[in-house]
mmCIF file of C-alpha atoms in Angstrom:
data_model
loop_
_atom_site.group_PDB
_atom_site.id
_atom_site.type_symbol
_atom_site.label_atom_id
_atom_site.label_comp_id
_atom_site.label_asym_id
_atom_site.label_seq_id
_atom_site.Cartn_x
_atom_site.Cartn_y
_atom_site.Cartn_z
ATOM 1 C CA UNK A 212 0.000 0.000 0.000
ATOM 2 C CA UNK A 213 1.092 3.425 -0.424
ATOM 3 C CA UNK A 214 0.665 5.800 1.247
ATOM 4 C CA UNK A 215 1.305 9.905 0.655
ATOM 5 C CA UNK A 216 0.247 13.101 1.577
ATOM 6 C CA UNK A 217 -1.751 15.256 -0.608
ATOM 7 C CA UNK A 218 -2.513 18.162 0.965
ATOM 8 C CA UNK A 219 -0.811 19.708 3.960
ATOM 9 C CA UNK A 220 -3.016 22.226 6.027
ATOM 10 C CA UNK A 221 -1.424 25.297 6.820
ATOM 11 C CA UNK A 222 -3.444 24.768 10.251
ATOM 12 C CA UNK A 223 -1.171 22.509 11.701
ATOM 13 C CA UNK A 224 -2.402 19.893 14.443
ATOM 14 C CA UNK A 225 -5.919 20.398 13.906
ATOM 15 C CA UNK A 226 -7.374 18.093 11.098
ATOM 16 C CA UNK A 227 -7.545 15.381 9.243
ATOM 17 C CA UNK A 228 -8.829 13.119 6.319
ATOM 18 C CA UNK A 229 -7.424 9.744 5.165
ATOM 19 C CA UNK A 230 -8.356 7.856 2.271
ATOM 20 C CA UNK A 231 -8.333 4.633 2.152
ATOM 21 C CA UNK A 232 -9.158 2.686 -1.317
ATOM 22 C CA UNK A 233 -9.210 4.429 -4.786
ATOM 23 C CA UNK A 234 -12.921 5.216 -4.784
ATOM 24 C CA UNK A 235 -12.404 6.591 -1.404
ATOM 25 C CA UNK A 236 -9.709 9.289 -2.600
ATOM 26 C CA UNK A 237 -11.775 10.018 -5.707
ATOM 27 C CA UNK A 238 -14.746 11.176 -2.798
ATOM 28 C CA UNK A 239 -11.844 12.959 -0.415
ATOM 29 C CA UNK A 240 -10.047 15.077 -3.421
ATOM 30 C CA UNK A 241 -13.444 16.029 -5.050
ATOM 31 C CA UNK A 242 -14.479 17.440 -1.142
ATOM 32 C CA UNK A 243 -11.189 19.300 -1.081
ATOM 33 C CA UNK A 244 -12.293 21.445 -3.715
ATOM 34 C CA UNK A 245 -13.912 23.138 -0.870
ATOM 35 C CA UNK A 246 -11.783 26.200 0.133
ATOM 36 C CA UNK A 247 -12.525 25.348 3.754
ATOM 37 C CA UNK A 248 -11.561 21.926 4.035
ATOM 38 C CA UNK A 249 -8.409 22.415 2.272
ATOM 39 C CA UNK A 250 -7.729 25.676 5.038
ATOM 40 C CA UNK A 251 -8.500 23.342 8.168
ATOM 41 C CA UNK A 252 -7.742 19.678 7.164
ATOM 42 C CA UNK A 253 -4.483 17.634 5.980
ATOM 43 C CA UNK A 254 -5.331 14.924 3.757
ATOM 44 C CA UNK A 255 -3.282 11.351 3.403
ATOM 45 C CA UNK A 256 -4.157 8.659 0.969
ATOM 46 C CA UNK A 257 -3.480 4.990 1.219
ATOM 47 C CA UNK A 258 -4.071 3.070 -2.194
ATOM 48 C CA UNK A 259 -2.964 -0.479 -3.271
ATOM 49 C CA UNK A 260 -1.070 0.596 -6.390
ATOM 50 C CA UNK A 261 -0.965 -0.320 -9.725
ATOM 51 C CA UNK A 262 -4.184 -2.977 -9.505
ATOM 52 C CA UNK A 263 -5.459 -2.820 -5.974
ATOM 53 C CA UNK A 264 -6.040 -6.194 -3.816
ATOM 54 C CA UNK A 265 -8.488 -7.677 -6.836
ATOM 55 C CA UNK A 266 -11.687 -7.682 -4.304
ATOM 56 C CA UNK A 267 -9.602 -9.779 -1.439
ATOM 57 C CA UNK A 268 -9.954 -8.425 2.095
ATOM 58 C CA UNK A 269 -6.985 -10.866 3.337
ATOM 59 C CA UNK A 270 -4.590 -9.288 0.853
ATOM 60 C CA UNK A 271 -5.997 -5.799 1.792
ATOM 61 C CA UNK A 272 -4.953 -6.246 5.189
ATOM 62 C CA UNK A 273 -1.663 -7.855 4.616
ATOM 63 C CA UNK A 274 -0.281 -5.582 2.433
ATOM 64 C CA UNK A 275 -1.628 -2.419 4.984
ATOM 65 C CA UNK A 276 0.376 -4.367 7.955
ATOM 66 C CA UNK A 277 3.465 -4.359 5.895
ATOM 67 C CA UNK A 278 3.236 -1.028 4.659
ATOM 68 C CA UNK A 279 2.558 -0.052 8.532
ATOM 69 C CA UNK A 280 5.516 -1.139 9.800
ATOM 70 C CA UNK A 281 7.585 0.999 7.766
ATOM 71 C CA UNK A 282 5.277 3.864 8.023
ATOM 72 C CA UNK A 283 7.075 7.125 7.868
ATOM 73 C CA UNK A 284 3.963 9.602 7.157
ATOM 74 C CA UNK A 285 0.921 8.699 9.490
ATOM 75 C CA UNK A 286 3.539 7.695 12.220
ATOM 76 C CA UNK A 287 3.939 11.373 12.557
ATOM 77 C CA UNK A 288 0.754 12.400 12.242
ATOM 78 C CA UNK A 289 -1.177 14.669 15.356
ATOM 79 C CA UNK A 290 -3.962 15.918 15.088
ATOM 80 C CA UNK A 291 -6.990 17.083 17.361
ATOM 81 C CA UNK A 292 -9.400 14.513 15.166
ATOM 82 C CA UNK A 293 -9.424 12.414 11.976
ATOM 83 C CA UNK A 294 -11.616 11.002 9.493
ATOM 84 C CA UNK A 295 -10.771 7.857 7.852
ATOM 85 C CA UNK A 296 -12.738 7.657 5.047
ATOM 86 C CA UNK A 297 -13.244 4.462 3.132
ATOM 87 C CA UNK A 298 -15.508 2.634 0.444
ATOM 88 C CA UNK A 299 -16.186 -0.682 1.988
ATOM 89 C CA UNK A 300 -16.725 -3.681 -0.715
ATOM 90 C CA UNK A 301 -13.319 -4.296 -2.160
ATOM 91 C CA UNK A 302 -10.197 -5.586 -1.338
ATOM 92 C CA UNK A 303 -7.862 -2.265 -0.044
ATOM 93 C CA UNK A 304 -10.696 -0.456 1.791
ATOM 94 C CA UNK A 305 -12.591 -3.603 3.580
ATOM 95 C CA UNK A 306 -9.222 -5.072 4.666
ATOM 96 C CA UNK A 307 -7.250 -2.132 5.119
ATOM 97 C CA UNK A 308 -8.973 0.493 6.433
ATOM 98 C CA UNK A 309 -9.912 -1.537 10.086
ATOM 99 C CA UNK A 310 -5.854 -1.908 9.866
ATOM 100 C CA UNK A 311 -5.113 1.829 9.486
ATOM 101 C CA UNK A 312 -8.155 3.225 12.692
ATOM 102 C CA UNK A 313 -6.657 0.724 14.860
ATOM 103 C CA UNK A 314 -2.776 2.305 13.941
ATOM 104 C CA UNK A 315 -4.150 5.835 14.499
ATOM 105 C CA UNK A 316 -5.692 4.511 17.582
ATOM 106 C CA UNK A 317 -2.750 3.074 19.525
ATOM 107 C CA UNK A 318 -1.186 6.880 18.461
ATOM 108 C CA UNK A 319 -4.296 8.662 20.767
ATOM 109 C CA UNK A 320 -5.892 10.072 17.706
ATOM 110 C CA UNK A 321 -9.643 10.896 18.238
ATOM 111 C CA UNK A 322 -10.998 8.976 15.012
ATOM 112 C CA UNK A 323 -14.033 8.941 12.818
ATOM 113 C CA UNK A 324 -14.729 6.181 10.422
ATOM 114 C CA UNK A 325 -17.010 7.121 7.435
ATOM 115 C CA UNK A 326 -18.045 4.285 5.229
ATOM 116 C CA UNK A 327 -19.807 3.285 2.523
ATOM 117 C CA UNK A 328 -21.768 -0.495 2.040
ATOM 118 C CA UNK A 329 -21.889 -2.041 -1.324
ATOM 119 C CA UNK A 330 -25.187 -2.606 -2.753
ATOM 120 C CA UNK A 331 -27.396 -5.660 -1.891
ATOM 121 C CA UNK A 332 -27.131 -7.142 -5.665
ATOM 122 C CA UNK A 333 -23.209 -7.359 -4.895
ATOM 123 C CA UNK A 334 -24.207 -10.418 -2.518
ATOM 124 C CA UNK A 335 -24.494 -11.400 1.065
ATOM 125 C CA UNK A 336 -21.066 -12.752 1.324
ATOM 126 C CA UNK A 337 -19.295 -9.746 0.293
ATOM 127 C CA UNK A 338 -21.761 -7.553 2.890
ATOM 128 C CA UNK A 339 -20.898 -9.835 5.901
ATOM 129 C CA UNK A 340 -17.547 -9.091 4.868
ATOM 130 C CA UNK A 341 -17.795 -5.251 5.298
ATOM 131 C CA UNK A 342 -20.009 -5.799 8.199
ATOM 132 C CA UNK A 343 -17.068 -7.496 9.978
ATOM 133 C CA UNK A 344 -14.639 -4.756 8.807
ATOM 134 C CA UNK A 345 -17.012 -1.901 10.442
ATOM 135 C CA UNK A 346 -17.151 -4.036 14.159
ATOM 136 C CA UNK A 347 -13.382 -4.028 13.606
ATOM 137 C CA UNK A 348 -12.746 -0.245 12.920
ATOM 138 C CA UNK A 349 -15.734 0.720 15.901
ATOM 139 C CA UNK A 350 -13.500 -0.960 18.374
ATOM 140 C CA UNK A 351 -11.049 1.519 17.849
ATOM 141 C CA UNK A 352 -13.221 4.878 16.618
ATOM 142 C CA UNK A 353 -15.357 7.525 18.301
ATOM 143 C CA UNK A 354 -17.946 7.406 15.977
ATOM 144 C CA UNK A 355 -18.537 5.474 12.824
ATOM 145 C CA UNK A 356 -21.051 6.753 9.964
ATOM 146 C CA UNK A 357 -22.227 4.325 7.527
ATOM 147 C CA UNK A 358 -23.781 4.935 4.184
ATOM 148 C CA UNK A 359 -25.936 2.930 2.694
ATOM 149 C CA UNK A 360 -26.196 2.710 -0.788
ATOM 150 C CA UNK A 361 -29.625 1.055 -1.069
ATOM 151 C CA UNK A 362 -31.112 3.641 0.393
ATOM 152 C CA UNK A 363 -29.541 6.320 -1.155
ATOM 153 C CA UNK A 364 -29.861 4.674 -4.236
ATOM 154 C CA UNK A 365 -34.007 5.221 -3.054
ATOM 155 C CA UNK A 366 -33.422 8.872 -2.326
ATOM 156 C CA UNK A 367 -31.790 9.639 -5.590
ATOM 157 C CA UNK A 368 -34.046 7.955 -7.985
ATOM 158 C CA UNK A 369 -32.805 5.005 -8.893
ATOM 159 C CA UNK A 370 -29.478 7.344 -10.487
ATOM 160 C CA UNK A 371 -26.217 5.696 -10.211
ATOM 161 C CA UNK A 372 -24.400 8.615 -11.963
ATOM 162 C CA UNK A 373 -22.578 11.729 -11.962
ATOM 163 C CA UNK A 374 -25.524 13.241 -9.446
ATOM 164 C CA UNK A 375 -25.460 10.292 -7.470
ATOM 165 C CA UNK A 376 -21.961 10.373 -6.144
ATOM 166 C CA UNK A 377 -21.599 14.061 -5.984
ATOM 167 C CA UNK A 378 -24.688 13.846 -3.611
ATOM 168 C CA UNK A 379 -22.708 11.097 -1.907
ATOM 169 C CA UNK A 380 -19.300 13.426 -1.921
ATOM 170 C CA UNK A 381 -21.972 16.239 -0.632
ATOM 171 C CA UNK A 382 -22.932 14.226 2.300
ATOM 172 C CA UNK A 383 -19.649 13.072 3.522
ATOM 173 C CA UNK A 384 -18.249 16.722 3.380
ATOM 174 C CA UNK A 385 -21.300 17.895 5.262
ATOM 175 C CA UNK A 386 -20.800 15.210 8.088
ATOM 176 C CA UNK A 387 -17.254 15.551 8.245
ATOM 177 C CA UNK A 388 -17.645 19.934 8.631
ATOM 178 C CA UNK A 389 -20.433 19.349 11.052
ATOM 179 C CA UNK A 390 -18.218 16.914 12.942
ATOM 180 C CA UNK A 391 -15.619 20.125 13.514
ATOM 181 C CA UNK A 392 -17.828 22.943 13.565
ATOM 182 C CA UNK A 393 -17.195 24.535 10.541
ATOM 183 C CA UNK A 394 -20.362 23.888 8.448
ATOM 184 C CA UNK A 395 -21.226 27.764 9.427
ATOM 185 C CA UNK A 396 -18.319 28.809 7.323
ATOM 186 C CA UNK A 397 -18.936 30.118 3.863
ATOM 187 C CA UNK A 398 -18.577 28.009 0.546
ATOM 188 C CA UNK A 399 -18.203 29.583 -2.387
ATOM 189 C CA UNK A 400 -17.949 26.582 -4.387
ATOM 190 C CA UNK A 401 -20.840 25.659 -3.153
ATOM 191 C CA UNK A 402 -24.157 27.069 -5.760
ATOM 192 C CA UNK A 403 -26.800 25.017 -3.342
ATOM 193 C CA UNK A 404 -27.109 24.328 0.442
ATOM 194 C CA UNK A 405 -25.819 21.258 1.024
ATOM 195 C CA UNK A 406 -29.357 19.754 1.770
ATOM 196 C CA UNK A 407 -30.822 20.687 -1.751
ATOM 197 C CA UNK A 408 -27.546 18.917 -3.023
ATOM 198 C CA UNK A 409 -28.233 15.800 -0.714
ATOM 199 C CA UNK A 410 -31.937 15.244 -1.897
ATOM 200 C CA UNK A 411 -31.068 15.939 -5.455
ATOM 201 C CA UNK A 412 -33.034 19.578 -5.760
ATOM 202 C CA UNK A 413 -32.399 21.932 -8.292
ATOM 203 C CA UNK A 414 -33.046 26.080 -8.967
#
């Protein structure tokens, strides 16, 4: 796994965001885009690179523990809270991203896990699977926020496309800036409140 920082808050030992999985940094980067994230948060990223883990959690984790114990970023990371932020279902976020709140944890960082399930039609085996992962990482984090992409799915009409995930991206940047007290704080990026973005409404 590697892991590498992409953004470096100028407001030093106050907050941050970690990535785990490919999808998951897609979400994080696309949040960042907001001027006041990148002001008050650092962001790290943790990616199996060049193919992943090919869907296999045991591989996910091993390769995180290895990468761990040479870990010259997050060893030195402090921080008032995190946000691990992972989407659960494949190989590098399911078995990884338990690996990484439990590292944080034995560090004293206050931690957040937010997740997101895989849809029912990906099977019951793989859901068990990222059921297990989120007991894991709740062991070890204050709070953990799951998203469930049935019911969002419901929400958004049925979309799975570009609307769908930037209401998805909307709703993890909202919990993460309510989390710190910042969701007060202008956006200029923004063109909607965050709720009309959430539910999908438009001018």
């Amino acid at each position: 796994m590697l892991i590498k920082e992409y953004n470096k808050s100028d407001a030093l030992d106050r907050y941050a965001i970690i990535a785990v999985g490919s999808r998951a940094i897609t979400a994080v980067r696309t949040i960042f885009e907001n001027d006041v994230i990148k002001e008050h948060f650092s962001l790290y990223e943790c990616e199996n690179i060049p193919l992943g883990c090919g869907g296999d959690v045991t591989v996910g984790k091993q390769k995180t523990e290895e990468n761990l114990a040479n870990d010259k970023i997050l060893c030195r990371l402090i921080c008032k809270k995190a946000f691990i932020v992972s989407t659960l279902g494949g190989g590098t976020g399911t078995g990884g991203a338990p690996v990484i709140t439990k590292y944080l944890f034995d560090r004293g960082i206050n931690l957040t896990n937010i997740v997101t399930l895989p849809l029912k039609f990906e099977g019951s085996a793989k859901l068990e699977k990222c059921q297990a992962a989120i007991n894991e990482m709740s062991l070890y984090a204050v709070n953990t926020v799951g998203i469930n992409n049935d019911l969002c799915k419901q929400m958004f009409r049925g979309r799975l496309g570009d609307d769908y995930f930037a209401n998805i991206y909307s709703f993890i940047e909202k919990t993460i800036m309510d989390a710190v007290g910042l969701s007060n704080e202008p956006k200029p990026q923004s063109k909607l409140p965050w709720y009309k973005r959430l539910f999908g409404f438009r001018k």
